[in-house]
XYZ file of C-alpha atoms in Angstrom:
376
model
C 100.299 68.903 101.848
C 100.037 71.567 99.290
C 100.801 71.015 95.534
C 104.604 71.581 95.172
C 104.083 73.441 91.992
C 102.337 76.267 93.692
C 104.687 79.060 94.272
C 103.982 81.709 96.829
C 105.521 85.147 97.276
C 108.151 86.073 99.613
C 107.124 86.456 103.253
C 106.280 89.904 104.518
C 107.463 91.022 107.890
C 105.700 93.548 110.118
C 107.964 96.373 108.978
C 106.603 95.955 105.503
C 103.150 97.068 106.596
C 104.135 100.398 107.982
C 103.134 103.300 105.972
C 106.104 105.286 104.713
C 105.924 108.932 103.167
C 106.869 109.178 99.556
C 110.374 110.281 98.839
C 110.795 114.027 98.666
C 111.469 115.849 95.368
C 114.775 117.241 94.592
C 115.527 120.398 92.620
C 117.515 118.496 90.131
C 114.513 116.526 88.896
C 113.030 117.811 85.727
C 109.376 118.762 85.493
C 108.677 115.729 83.349
C 110.377 113.398 85.930
C 109.047 115.030 88.985
C 107.394 112.615 91.441
C 103.685 113.294 91.775
C 102.772 114.233 95.328
C 100.886 111.804 97.370
C 97.096 112.089 96.420
C 94.603 113.347 98.984
C 92.024 110.882 99.825
C 88.502 112.004 99.260
C 86.517 110.378 102.181
C 82.854 110.958 101.633
C 79.362 109.474 101.158
C 76.811 109.402 98.381
C 73.176 108.741 98.146
C 72.396 106.016 95.694
C 69.587 106.886 93.271
C 66.313 105.116 93.829
C 67.484 103.913 97.272
C 65.419 106.309 99.530
C 68.318 108.548 100.351
C 70.454 105.728 101.727
C 74.189 106.634 101.774
C 77.239 104.595 100.837
C 80.425 105.774 102.487
C 83.640 105.534 100.473
C 87.225 106.528 100.084
C 88.485 107.662 96.653
C 91.839 108.462 95.158
C 91.859 110.252 91.832
C 94.085 108.728 89.061
C 97.490 110.258 88.373
C 97.303 113.023 85.946
C 97.940 112.596 82.319
C 100.449 114.792 80.392
C 100.677 115.121 76.582
C 104.054 113.605 76.602
C 103.131 110.965 79.215
C 99.491 109.871 79.145
C 98.182 107.764 81.960
C 97.191 104.316 80.416
C 94.735 103.830 83.292
C 92.847 106.984 82.817
C 89.647 105.045 81.772
C 90.069 102.491 84.556
C 88.685 102.361 88.129
C 90.099 99.953 90.689
C 87.329 99.025 93.238
C 88.102 97.165 96.506
C 85.271 94.705 97.396
C 85.000 93.754 101.178
C 84.126 90.462 102.616
C 81.437 90.080 105.301
C 83.617 90.844 108.313
C 86.115 93.681 107.599
C 85.076 97.139 106.334
C 86.701 99.239 103.680
C 89.364 100.458 106.250
C 90.964 97.027 105.899
C 92.210 98.046 102.509
C 93.979 101.173 103.627
C 97.340 99.858 104.222
C 97.414 97.967 100.761
C 96.225 101.057 98.980
C 98.851 103.382 100.762
C 101.532 100.899 99.930
C 100.467 100.690 96.326
C 100.426 104.431 95.934
C 103.806 104.800 97.680
C 105.431 102.507 95.229
C 103.864 104.011 92.209
C 104.751 107.597 93.282
C 108.376 106.688 94.263
C 108.788 104.968 90.814
C 107.158 107.896 88.929
C 104.622 105.397 87.591
C 100.907 106.115 86.624
C 98.143 104.611 88.579
C 94.392 104.483 88.079
C 91.617 105.875 90.340
C 91.123 103.757 93.491
C 87.851 103.310 95.283
C 86.925 101.402 98.482
C 83.549 101.491 100.056
C 81.149 99.919 102.718
C 78.161 98.246 101.328
C 74.855 98.940 102.907
C 74.978 97.533 106.419
C 78.738 97.680 106.628
C 81.142 100.096 108.349
C 80.123 103.681 108.014
C 77.352 103.130 105.450
C 73.620 103.275 106.122
C 71.537 100.062 106.364
C 69.871 98.767 103.273
C 66.593 100.691 103.165
C 64.883 97.676 101.869
C 65.741 95.339 104.738
C 62.525 94.496 106.589
C 64.105 93.188 109.762
C 66.750 94.695 112.103
C 70.230 93.056 112.028
C 71.274 90.377 112.086
C 69.063 89.366 109.267
C 68.521 88.081 105.714
C 67.541 91.410 104.413
C 68.990 91.227 100.861
C 71.222 88.997 98.679
C 74.333 89.400 96.707
C 72.519 90.356 93.500
C 71.249 93.385 95.425
C 74.743 94.194 96.194
C 75.641 93.728 92.509
C 73.057 96.164 91.285
C 74.067 98.746 94.164
C 77.693 98.325 93.160
C 76.778 99.154 89.328
C 74.862 102.171 90.474
C 77.370 103.269 92.879
C 80.426 103.103 90.409
C 78.365 104.871 87.748
C 77.494 107.754 90.144
C 81.101 107.970 91.290
C 82.531 108.061 87.865
C 80.028 110.578 86.650
C 80.847 112.766 89.576
C 84.559 112.638 88.847
C 84.284 112.714 85.062
C 86.673 115.022 83.419
C 88.471 115.355 79.995
C 90.945 112.673 80.840
C 88.043 110.238 81.377
C 86.092 110.578 78.232
C 83.964 107.476 78.797
C 80.540 107.141 80.493
C 81.536 103.931 82.421
C 85.036 102.931 83.419
C 86.908 99.662 82.822
C 86.599 98.065 86.262
C 89.339 96.182 87.972
C 88.021 94.523 91.149
C 90.376 93.626 94.064
C 88.194 91.403 96.363
C 88.235 89.270 99.474
C 85.951 86.425 100.500
C 82.314 87.090 99.436
C 83.552 90.097 97.611
C 84.870 87.707 94.922
C 81.480 86.273 94.494
C 80.028 89.713 94.041
C 82.722 90.521 91.427
C 81.845 87.312 89.428
C 78.227 88.122 89.578
C 78.781 91.605 88.428
C 80.867 90.545 85.547
C 78.337 88.002 84.556
C 75.360 90.450 84.931
C 77.174 93.253 83.111
C 79.330 91.689 80.374
C 82.086 93.815 78.905
C 82.569 96.053 82.040
C 85.282 94.248 84.022
C 88.898 94.379 82.787
C 90.732 92.645 85.766
C 90.151 90.554 88.860
C 92.280 90.025 91.827
C 90.666 87.317 94.067
C 92.005 87.107 97.668
C 90.845 83.901 99.196
C 87.433 83.776 97.545
C 84.366 82.474 99.479
C 83.491 78.852 98.458
C 80.189 80.018 97.035
C 78.845 76.571 96.593
C 79.620 75.212 100.028
C 77.611 75.049 103.185
C 81.005 75.016 105.189
C 79.474 72.065 107.195
C 79.963 69.370 104.595
C 83.735 70.172 104.379
C 84.035 67.917 107.364
C 83.288 64.088 107.596
C 79.893 63.407 109.475
C 80.656 60.945 112.286
C 76.823 60.326 112.536
C 76.494 59.336 108.885
C 75.868 55.747 107.931
C 78.954 54.074 106.850
C 81.348 56.558 108.682
C 84.686 54.947 109.327
C 86.532 56.566 112.362
C 89.746 54.968 111.217
C 89.825 57.311 108.327
C 90.328 60.293 110.617
C 93.813 61.879 111.055
C 95.807 60.421 113.888
C 94.917 62.150 117.106
C 91.625 63.471 115.880
C 88.497 62.057 117.582
C 84.892 61.738 116.457
C 84.052 64.416 119.062
C 86.614 66.773 117.502
C 84.874 66.386 114.185
C 81.361 66.561 115.488
C 82.315 69.769 117.437
C 83.805 71.437 114.450
C 80.772 70.635 112.197
C 78.461 72.278 114.809
C 80.711 75.341 115.315
C 80.879 75.827 111.569
C 77.149 75.264 111.252
C 76.423 78.052 113.881
C 78.877 80.591 112.271
C 79.267 79.963 108.627
C 76.292 78.006 107.361
C 74.298 80.034 104.676
C 71.143 80.038 106.931
C 73.086 82.149 109.439
C 72.159 85.764 109.288
C 74.679 88.591 109.744
C 74.847 92.083 110.780
C 75.185 93.480 107.289
C 71.930 91.797 106.243
C 73.492 90.199 103.215
C 72.001 86.725 103.015
C 73.987 83.783 101.437
C 71.076 81.438 101.434
C 70.881 81.597 97.505
C 74.602 81.958 96.968
C 75.110 78.254 95.929
C 72.241 78.621 93.537
C 73.639 81.754 91.947
C 77.190 80.320 91.657
C 76.956 76.470 91.785
C 80.387 75.971 90.142
C 83.841 77.402 90.687
C 84.842 77.120 87.131
C 81.912 78.736 85.418
C 80.184 80.565 83.904
C 82.979 81.941 81.834
C 83.090 85.749 82.144
C 83.195 88.260 79.230
C 85.320 91.257 80.039
C 86.136 94.383 78.180
C 86.462 94.176 74.278
C 84.723 90.762 74.341
C 87.654 89.038 75.962
C 87.840 87.349 79.317
C 89.121 89.469 82.139
C 92.648 89.261 83.394
C 92.445 87.264 86.537
C 94.755 86.351 89.597
C 93.489 83.771 92.070
C 95.177 83.920 95.556
C 94.631 81.377 98.316
C 95.453 81.659 102.030
C 98.624 80.168 103.548
C 97.546 76.660 104.748
C 99.597 76.721 107.840
C 98.663 80.269 108.768
C 94.935 79.506 108.235
C 95.101 76.443 110.381
C 96.893 78.326 113.049
C 94.442 81.124 113.049
C 91.390 78.733 112.925
C 92.877 77.033 116.038
C 93.706 80.141 118.117
C 90.500 82.013 116.991
C 87.019 81.557 118.490
C 86.419 78.269 116.759
C 89.469 76.431 118.127
C 89.481 74.053 115.152
C 92.243 71.417 115.577
C 94.951 72.255 113.159
C 95.189 68.749 111.717
C 91.430 69.017 110.750
C 91.985 72.175 108.911
C 94.995 70.861 107.029
C 93.315 67.590 106.202
C 89.807 68.772 105.023
C 89.260 72.591 104.729
C 92.556 73.504 103.108
C 92.422 70.955 100.354
C 88.796 71.795 99.543
C 89.494 75.551 99.309
C 92.598 74.833 97.056
C 90.432 72.708 94.716
C 87.856 75.496 94.539
C 90.510 78.094 93.739
C 91.794 75.861 91.041
C 88.408 75.874 89.483
C 88.207 79.689 89.558
C 91.013 79.842 87.154
C 88.630 78.512 84.376
C 86.305 81.517 84.579
C 88.272 83.508 81.971
C 89.914 82.841 78.694
C 92.926 80.562 78.561
C 96.228 82.429 79.208
C 94.494 85.220 81.086
C 94.539 83.783 84.521
C 97.358 83.310 87.113
C 97.061 81.010 90.031
C 96.158 79.779 92.340
C 99.042 81.245 94.200
C 99.483 81.295 97.883
C 99.717 84.449 100.063
C 102.420 83.215 102.307
C 101.895 84.215 105.899
C 98.319 85.294 105.358
C 95.089 83.742 106.593
C 91.653 84.363 105.087
C 91.819 88.166 105.449
C 94.751 88.609 103.040
C 94.581 92.438 102.875
C 94.926 92.523 106.692
C 97.736 90.063 106.992
C 99.740 90.949 103.777
C 98.962 94.508 102.573
C 102.338 94.495 100.780
C 101.398 91.285 99.004
C 98.103 92.845 97.820
C 99.947 95.950 96.576
C 102.346 93.730 94.614
C 99.769 91.610 93.110
C 97.677 94.686 92.008
C 100.826 96.061 90.255
C 101.327 92.704 88.523
C 97.709 92.673 87.397
C 97.898 96.367 86.134
C 100.996 95.440 84.247
C 99.207 92.614 82.401
C 96.190 94.831 81.774
C 98.057 97.718 80.214
C 100.397 95.502 78.203
C 97.750 93.084 77.164
C 100.067 90.265 78.194
C 98.722 86.690 78.396
C 100.190 84.540 81.171
C 100.742 80.934 82.049
C 98.533 79.708 84.820
C 101.345 79.134 87.340
C 104.341 81.240 88.136
C 107.687 79.924 89.110
């Protein structure tokens, strides 16, 4: 069972994911209190320098404007949404729209928002350096990290104006799955650039996803230790299905290899990251809902018995998430918290949850508030 001290958010219903237009303005509102109009999305592409003309496709929302009497505290910040391997940047659309609606309705400032498809994903071109057609092991996560640095630099320069008088923004990463590993490696490679991190069910970077499960063919295996109703065949079949789909040796259509991921990030709790101003970044660690994930794993293509997921995969993932809290300074991390009703793809199952957690993270960032690691 889950640790009873872990508090999850209120469940979201289907109606919460529907996009609603911001409230209309009234004549009685003063110019200072006027609601901002809903920002227009810039849906475009950009050729990365030194990448042979290969283009990254992105969606960008400009930050809310600053006024002399009401400056935008996020004018020098950029929120970047980092995909996992499966879902493209479009998977963030509902969360982004919900976030913007709430900020506009509350007449609250917001930072620039950027989602994108990595090379080999969604609308973007293939990585020009990949030697083989997909699925392949064309490039690794460090290549994705360097591309992300160049991409954010070019985007920021392209949109630079007087309210953003810095050459590189303070980055806030909202990430799912392997996107969390990319964010960690980015902050490690470019210290002082990352202000905040929202991890949504991070990949277990040091796992081969097969050894999560007991090995019925190993010497000393004791079948009596299996959960009631689970057979050796169930475990053997689950190990094989996970090996074929999730082992780091398996190539993917993006061409983003995971073969060296465990070498790059061997521990959940380290290395400790250095964020802006020499301090650790503000961090929120989110895990999936155990029961939802077990149900989705059973009804999906793998048909993993629910009890196996509850007994082995979920506790391992929870332990990994508990370790992630240690990658920043004490008092700067929240979690792990549970995204109630959400499986691995938290942004798909709970866009309202993602929006609320981003709001919470931004509040901590702008107010420089240290937090306890668990929320009641």
